[in-house]
Coordinates of C-alpha atoms in Angstrom, one line a residue:
M156 CA 9.4 30.4 -8.7
D157 CA 8.7 30.8 -5.0
N158 CA 9.6 28.2 -2.4
M159 CA 7.1 25.3 -2.0
T160 CA 6.1 26.7 1.4
H161 CA 4.6 29.7 -0.4
F162 CA 1.8 27.6 -1.8
T163 CA 2.9 27.3 -5.4
T164 CA 1.0 24.9 -7.5
F165 CA 2.1 21.9 -9.6
T166 CA 0.6 20.3 -12.6
L167 CA 0.1 16.6 -12.9
M168 CA 0.3 14.4 -15.9
E169 CA -3.0 14.0 -17.8
P170 CA -4.3 10.5 -18.6
H171 CA -3.9 9.5 -22.2
N172 CA -6.7 11.1 -24.3
A173 CA -8.2 12.5 -21.2
K174 CA -10.5 15.0 -23.0
S175 CA -12.1 12.2 -25.0
Y176 CA -12.2 9.4 -22.4
R177 CA -12.4 11.3 -19.1
Y178 CA -15.9 10.1 -18.3
I179 CA -14.9 6.6 -19.1
Y180 CA -11.9 7.0 -16.8
F181 CA -14.1 8.5 -14.2
T182 CA -16.5 5.6 -14.2
C183 CA -13.8 3.0 -14.1
F184 CA -11.8 4.6 -11.3
L185 CA -15.0 5.4 -9.3
F186 CA -15.9 1.7 -9.7
L187 CA -12.4 0.7 -8.5
Y188 CA -12.5 3.0 -5.6
V189 CA -16.0 1.8 -4.5
M190 CA -14.9 -1.8 -4.7
I191 CA -11.7 -1.2 -2.7
L192 CA -13.7 0.6 0.0
F193 CA -16.5 -2.0 0.0
L194 CA -14.1 -5.0 0.2
N195 CA -11.8 -3.6 2.7
I196 CA -14.5 -2.1 5.0
W197 CA -16.5 -5.3 4.7
L198 CA -13.6 -7.5 5.7
S199 CA -12.6 -5.2 8.6
V200 CA -16.2 -5.1 9.9
V201 CA -16.4 -9.0 9.8
I202 CA -13.1 -9.2 11.8
V203 CA -14.3 -6.6 14.4
L204 CA -17.8 -8.2 14.8
E205 CA -16.8 -11.8 15.0
K206 CA -15.2 -12.7 18.3
A207 CA -13.8 -15.9 16.8
L208 CA -11.6 -13.8 14.5
H209 CA -10.1 -11.7 17.4
E210 CA -6.8 -13.5 17.0
P211 CA -3.5 -11.8 16.1
M212 CA -3.5 -13.0 12.5
Y213 CA -6.9 -11.5 11.8
I214 CA -6.1 -8.3 13.7
F215 CA -3.1 -7.8 11.5
L216 CA -5.2 -8.6 8.5
C217 CA -7.7 -5.9 9.7
N218 CA -4.8 -3.4 9.9
L219 CA -3.8 -4.2 6.4
C220 CA -7.4 -3.4 5.2
V221 CA -7.4 -0.1 7.2
N222 CA -4.0 0.8 5.6
D223 CA -5.4 0.0 2.1
I224 CA -8.3 2.4 2.7
Y225 CA -5.9 5.0 4.1
G226 CA -3.5 4.8 1.1
T227 CA -6.1 4.8 -1.6
T228 CA -8.0 7.8 -0.1
A229 CA -4.8 9.8 -0.9
F230 CA -5.3 9.2 -4.7
Y231 CA -8.7 8.4 -5.8
P232 CA -10.8 11.4 -4.6
K233 CA -8.2 13.9 -6.0
F234 CA -8.0 12.0 -9.3
L235 CA -11.8 11.7 -9.7
H236 CA -12.0 15.5 -9.0
D237 CA -9.4 16.2 -11.7
L238 CA -11.2 14.1 -14.2
I239 CA -14.6 15.8 -13.6
F240 CA -13.2 19.3 -13.7
N241 CA -10.5 18.5 -16.4
S242 CA -8.0 20.2 -14.2
Y243 CA -4.7 18.4 -13.2
V244 CA -3.4 21.0 -10.8
I245 CA -2.4 20.6 -7.1
P246 CA -1.2 23.1 -4.5
S247 CA 2.3 22.3 -3.4
Y248 CA 1.3 21.7 0.2
M249 CA -1.4 19.2 -0.9
C250 CA 1.2 17.5 -3.2
A251 CA 3.5 17.1 -0.2
F252 CA 0.7 15.7 1.9
Q253 CA -0.3 13.3 -0.9
A254 CA 3.2 12.0 -1.2
F255 CA 3.4 11.6 2.6
V256 CA 0.2 9.5 2.6
V257 CA 1.2 7.3 -0.4
Y258 CA 4.6 6.5 0.9
T259 CA 3.5 5.9 4.5
Y260 CA 0.8 3.6 3.1
V261 CA 3.4 1.5 1.2
M262 CA 5.8 1.3 4.2
C263 CA 3.0 0.4 6.5
E264 CA 1.9 -2.3 4.1
Y265 CA 5.4 -3.8 4.2
S266 CA 5.6 -3.5 7.9
T267 CA 2.2 -5.2 8.4
L268 CA 3.2 -8.0 6.1
A269 CA 6.5 -8.5 8.0
V270 CA 4.5 -8.7 11.3
M271 CA 2.1 -11.2 9.7
A272 CA 5.1 -13.2 8.6
Y273 CA 6.5 -13.2 12.2
D274 CA 3.1 -14.3 13.5
R275 CA 2.9 -17.2 11.2
H276 CA 6.5 -18.2 11.9
V277 CA 5.7 -18.4 15.7
A278 CA 2.4 -20.2 15.0
I279 CA 3.9 -22.9 12.9
C280 CA 7.5 -23.3 14.3
Q281 CA 6.8 -22.5 18.0
P282 CA 3.1 -23.4 18.5
L283 CA 3.6 -23.9 22.3
D284 CA 5.0 -20.4 22.7
Y285 CA 2.4 -18.7 20.4
H286 CA 0.0 -17.3 23.0
S287 CA 2.8 -16.1 25.3
K288 CA 4.7 -14.4 22.4
M289 CA 1.7 -13.0 20.5
N290 CA -0.3 -11.6 23.5
K291 CA -2.3 -8.4 23.5
Y292 CA 0.7 -6.4 24.6
S293 CA 3.1 -7.6 22.0
C294 CA 0.4 -7.3 19.2
S295 CA -0.3 -3.7 20.3
I296 CA 3.4 -2.9 20.1
L297 CA 3.8 -4.5 16.7
L298 CA 0.7 -2.7 15.3
S299 CA 2.0 0.6 16.7
L300 CA 5.5 0.1 15.1
C301 CA 3.7 -0.6 11.7
W302 CA 2.4 3.0 11.8
V303 CA 5.0 4.9 13.8
I304 CA 8.1 4.0 11.9
P305 CA 6.7 4.9 8.4
F306 CA 5.4 8.2 9.7
L307 CA 8.7 9.1 11.2
I308 CA 10.6 8.1 8.1
M309 CA 8.3 10.1 5.8
F310 CA 8.1 13.1 8.1
I311 CA 11.9 13.5 7.7
A312 CA 11.7 12.7 3.9
V313 CA 9.0 15.4 3.3
F314 CA 10.9 17.9 5.5
L315 CA 14.0 17.3 3.3
S316 CA 12.0 17.8 0.1
N317 CA 10.2 20.9 1.3
R318 CA 13.6 22.7 2.0
L319 CA 14.4 22.5 -1.7
E320 CA 13.4 25.3 -4.1
P321 CA 11.6 23.9 -7.2
C322 CA 12.5 25.4 -10.6
R323 CA 9.9 23.3 -12.5
N324 CA 6.2 22.6 -11.7
H325 CA 5.2 19.7 -13.8
I326 CA 5.1 16.2 -12.2
E327 CA 5.1 13.3 -14.8
K328 CA 2.7 11.2 -12.8
L329 CA -1.0 11.1 -12.1
F330 CA -0.2 11.8 -8.4
C331 CA 2.5 13.3 -6.2
D332 CA 5.3 11.2 -4.7
N333 CA 8.4 12.3 -2.9
W334 CA 11.0 11.6 -5.6
S335 CA 8.9 13.5 -8.2
I336 CA 8.9 16.5 -5.9
V337 CA 12.6 16.2 -5.4
K338 CA 13.2 16.1 -9.2
L339 CA 11.6 19.5 -9.6
S340 CA 14.4 21.1 -7.8
C341 CA 17.4 22.8 -9.3
E342 CA 19.4 22.6 -6.1
S343 CA 21.6 19.7 -5.0
T344 CA 19.6 16.7 -3.9
V345 CA 22.5 14.6 -2.6
I346 CA 21.0 14.5 0.9
N347 CA 17.6 13.4 -0.4
N348 CA 19.2 10.8 -2.6
I349 CA 21.2 9.3 0.3
Y350 CA 18.2 9.4 2.6
G351 CA 16.0 7.8 -0.1
F352 CA 18.6 5.1 -0.8
I353 CA 18.8 4.3 3.0
F354 CA 15.0 3.8 3.5
I355 CA 14.5 2.0 0.2
S356 CA 17.3 -0.4 1.1
L357 CA 15.8 -0.8 4.5
Y358 CA 12.4 -1.9 3.2
F359 CA 13.8 -4.1 0.4
S360 CA 16.0 -5.8 3.1
L361 CA 12.8 -6.3 5.0
V362 CA 11.3 -8.0 1.9
I363 CA 14.3 -10.4 1.8
V364 CA 13.9 -11.2 5.5
I365 CA 10.2 -11.9 5.0
M366 CA 10.9 -14.2 2.0
M367 CA 13.6 -16.0 3.9
S368 CA 11.2 -16.6 6.8
Y369 CA 8.7 -18.1 4.5
I370 CA 11.4 -20.3 3.0
K371 CA 12.3 -21.5 6.4
L372 CA 8.6 -22.2 7.1
I373 CA 8.3 -24.3 3.8
I374 CA 11.4 -26.3 5.0
A375 CA 9.8 -26.7 8.5
C376 CA 6.5 -27.9 7.1
K377 CA 7.9 -30.6 4.8
A378 CA 7.7 -33.2 7.4
S379 CA 4.1 -32.7 8.5
L380 CA 0.9 -32.8 6.5
E381 CA -0.8 -30.6 9.2
C382 CA 2.0 -28.0 8.9
R383 CA 1.7 -28.0 5.1
R384 CA -2.1 -27.5 5.3
K385 CA -1.7 -24.6 7.7
F386 CA 1.0 -23.1 5.6
W387 CA -1.1 -23.4 2.5
Q388 CA -4.2 -21.9 4.1
T389 CA -2.6 -19.0 6.1
C390 CA 0.8 -18.2 4.6
V391 CA 0.2 -18.4 0.8
P392 CA -2.1 -15.2 0.9
H393 CA 0.7 -13.4 2.7
V394 CA 3.3 -14.5 0.0
I395 CA 1.0 -13.4 -2.8
S396 CA 0.4 -10.0 -1.2
L397 CA 4.1 -9.5 -0.7
I398 CA 5.0 -10.4 -4.3
N399 CA 2.2 -8.3 -5.6
L400 CA 3.2 -5.2 -3.7
T401 CA 7.0 -5.7 -4.3
V402 CA 6.6 -6.0 -8.0
A403 CA 4.4 -2.9 -8.0
I404 CA 6.9 -0.9 -5.9
L405 CA 9.9 -2.2 -7.9
F406 CA 8.4 -1.0 -11.2
D407 CA 7.5 2.4 -9.7
T408 CA 11.0 2.9 -8.1
I409 CA 12.8 1.9 -11.3
Y410 CA 10.6 4.1 -13.5
N411 CA 10.8 7.1 -11.0
R412 CA 14.7 6.8 -11.0
Y413 CA 15.6 5.6 -14.4
G414 CA 12.4 5.8 -16.5
S415 CA 12.5 7.5 -20.0
S416 CA 9.9 9.7 -21.6
D417 CA 10.1 7.2 -24.5
F418 CA 8.1 4.8 -22.5
P419 CA 4.6 4.2 -23.9
V420 CA 2.1 6.5 -22.1
N421 CA -0.3 3.7 -21.2
L422 CA 2.6 1.7 -19.7
R423 CA 3.8 4.6 -17.7
M424 CA 0.3 5.1 -16.3
F425 CA -0.1 1.5 -15.4
L426 CA 3.4 1.3 -13.7
S427 CA 2.6 4.4 -11.6
L428 CA -0.8 3.3 -10.6
E429 CA -0.3 -0.4 -9.9
M430 CA 0.7 0.0 -6.2
I431 CA -2.5 1.9 -5.4
V432 CA -4.9 -0.2 -7.6
V433 CA -3.8 -3.8 -7.4
P434 CA -2.8 -4.5 -3.7
P435 CA -5.8 -2.7 -2.1
L436 CA -8.3 -4.5 -4.5
F437 CA -6.8 -8.0 -4.4
N438 CA -5.7 -8.2 -0.7
P439 CA -9.2 -8.6 0.7
V440 CA -10.2 -10.9 -2.1
I441 CA -7.1 -13.2 -1.6
Y442 CA -7.5 -13.3 2.2
G443 CA -11.3 -13.7 2.0
I444 CA -11.1 -16.6 -0.3
K445 CA -8.0 -18.4 1.1
L446 CA -8.6 -18.0 4.9
S447 CA -11.3 -20.5 5.7
E448 CA -12.4 -18.8 9.0
V449 CA -12.7 -15.4 7.2
R450 CA -14.6 -17.0 4.3
K451 CA -17.1 -18.7 6.7
R452 CA -17.7 -15.5 8.7
V453 CA -18.1 -13.4 5.5
L454 CA -20.7 -15.9 4.1
K455 CA -22.5 -16.1 7.4
L456 CA -22.7 -12.3 7.6
C457 CA -23.9 -12.1 4.0
K458 CA -26.7 -14.7 4.8
N459 CA -27.8 -12.7 7.9
C460 CA -27.9 -9.4 5.9
T461 CA -30.0 -11.1 3.1
K462 CA -32.4 -12.5 5.7
D463 CA -32.9 -9.1 7.2

């Protein structure tokens, strides 16, 4: 087979009983995609329009919503197209691009959650220094890092994958990811494995740091009822989002590396899709319900829309 740069095509895994249920799958996934777009765009618009929400915490939340839209756009349109035309084929360059977007989405999600954890740590533990530390300049730098670092990491990862010559063309997932592309190669993948281990370790270390910061916040909030109330309102959604995403990524990473073809098909599909279905759908719901300021502004905007 020609090298990936020669626009060879790969085949993707078909959903279970795709021929019989593809219209049901299409309806369900279209509904999911529309809901994800609606909830994330709605929450982003509320934050942008309401000046009272022009605070670092809500700006980072808006970034989380934008990232969810970015990540899901890599999967849903292509998958819906495949279901309609009953053709699960993707050009290699589009496969590399899809892997790039999916992975940068995941890393940007983690980076944003880390920045949000830092924001809450400063707000609760160092309230007098909050406005000096979380000014417009520092927020801009943090937001830039949320995007720039994942893009640089994945640019190198995709470059390392594209230098390999594939000897197979079937990917055992509903979408492309970097490790699935690497596994198609008959050449040595030692460099890819080492690089993958480094950046996976980096981001799981980041998860540990975030969790430790929240544990520190819980200890700091024990003495004050006001601190506990603030933690419950603003930090609990972050913790839920972090656990939600980490469980999804952990399942996907373990299955990618050590998964067996003996796994039930439906379970394999769920594990591979969880990270691009659950977090983007539940993040805006969790934050919209739990953050009182966001909830008030959303309801206010809804009332204004219904009056018009």
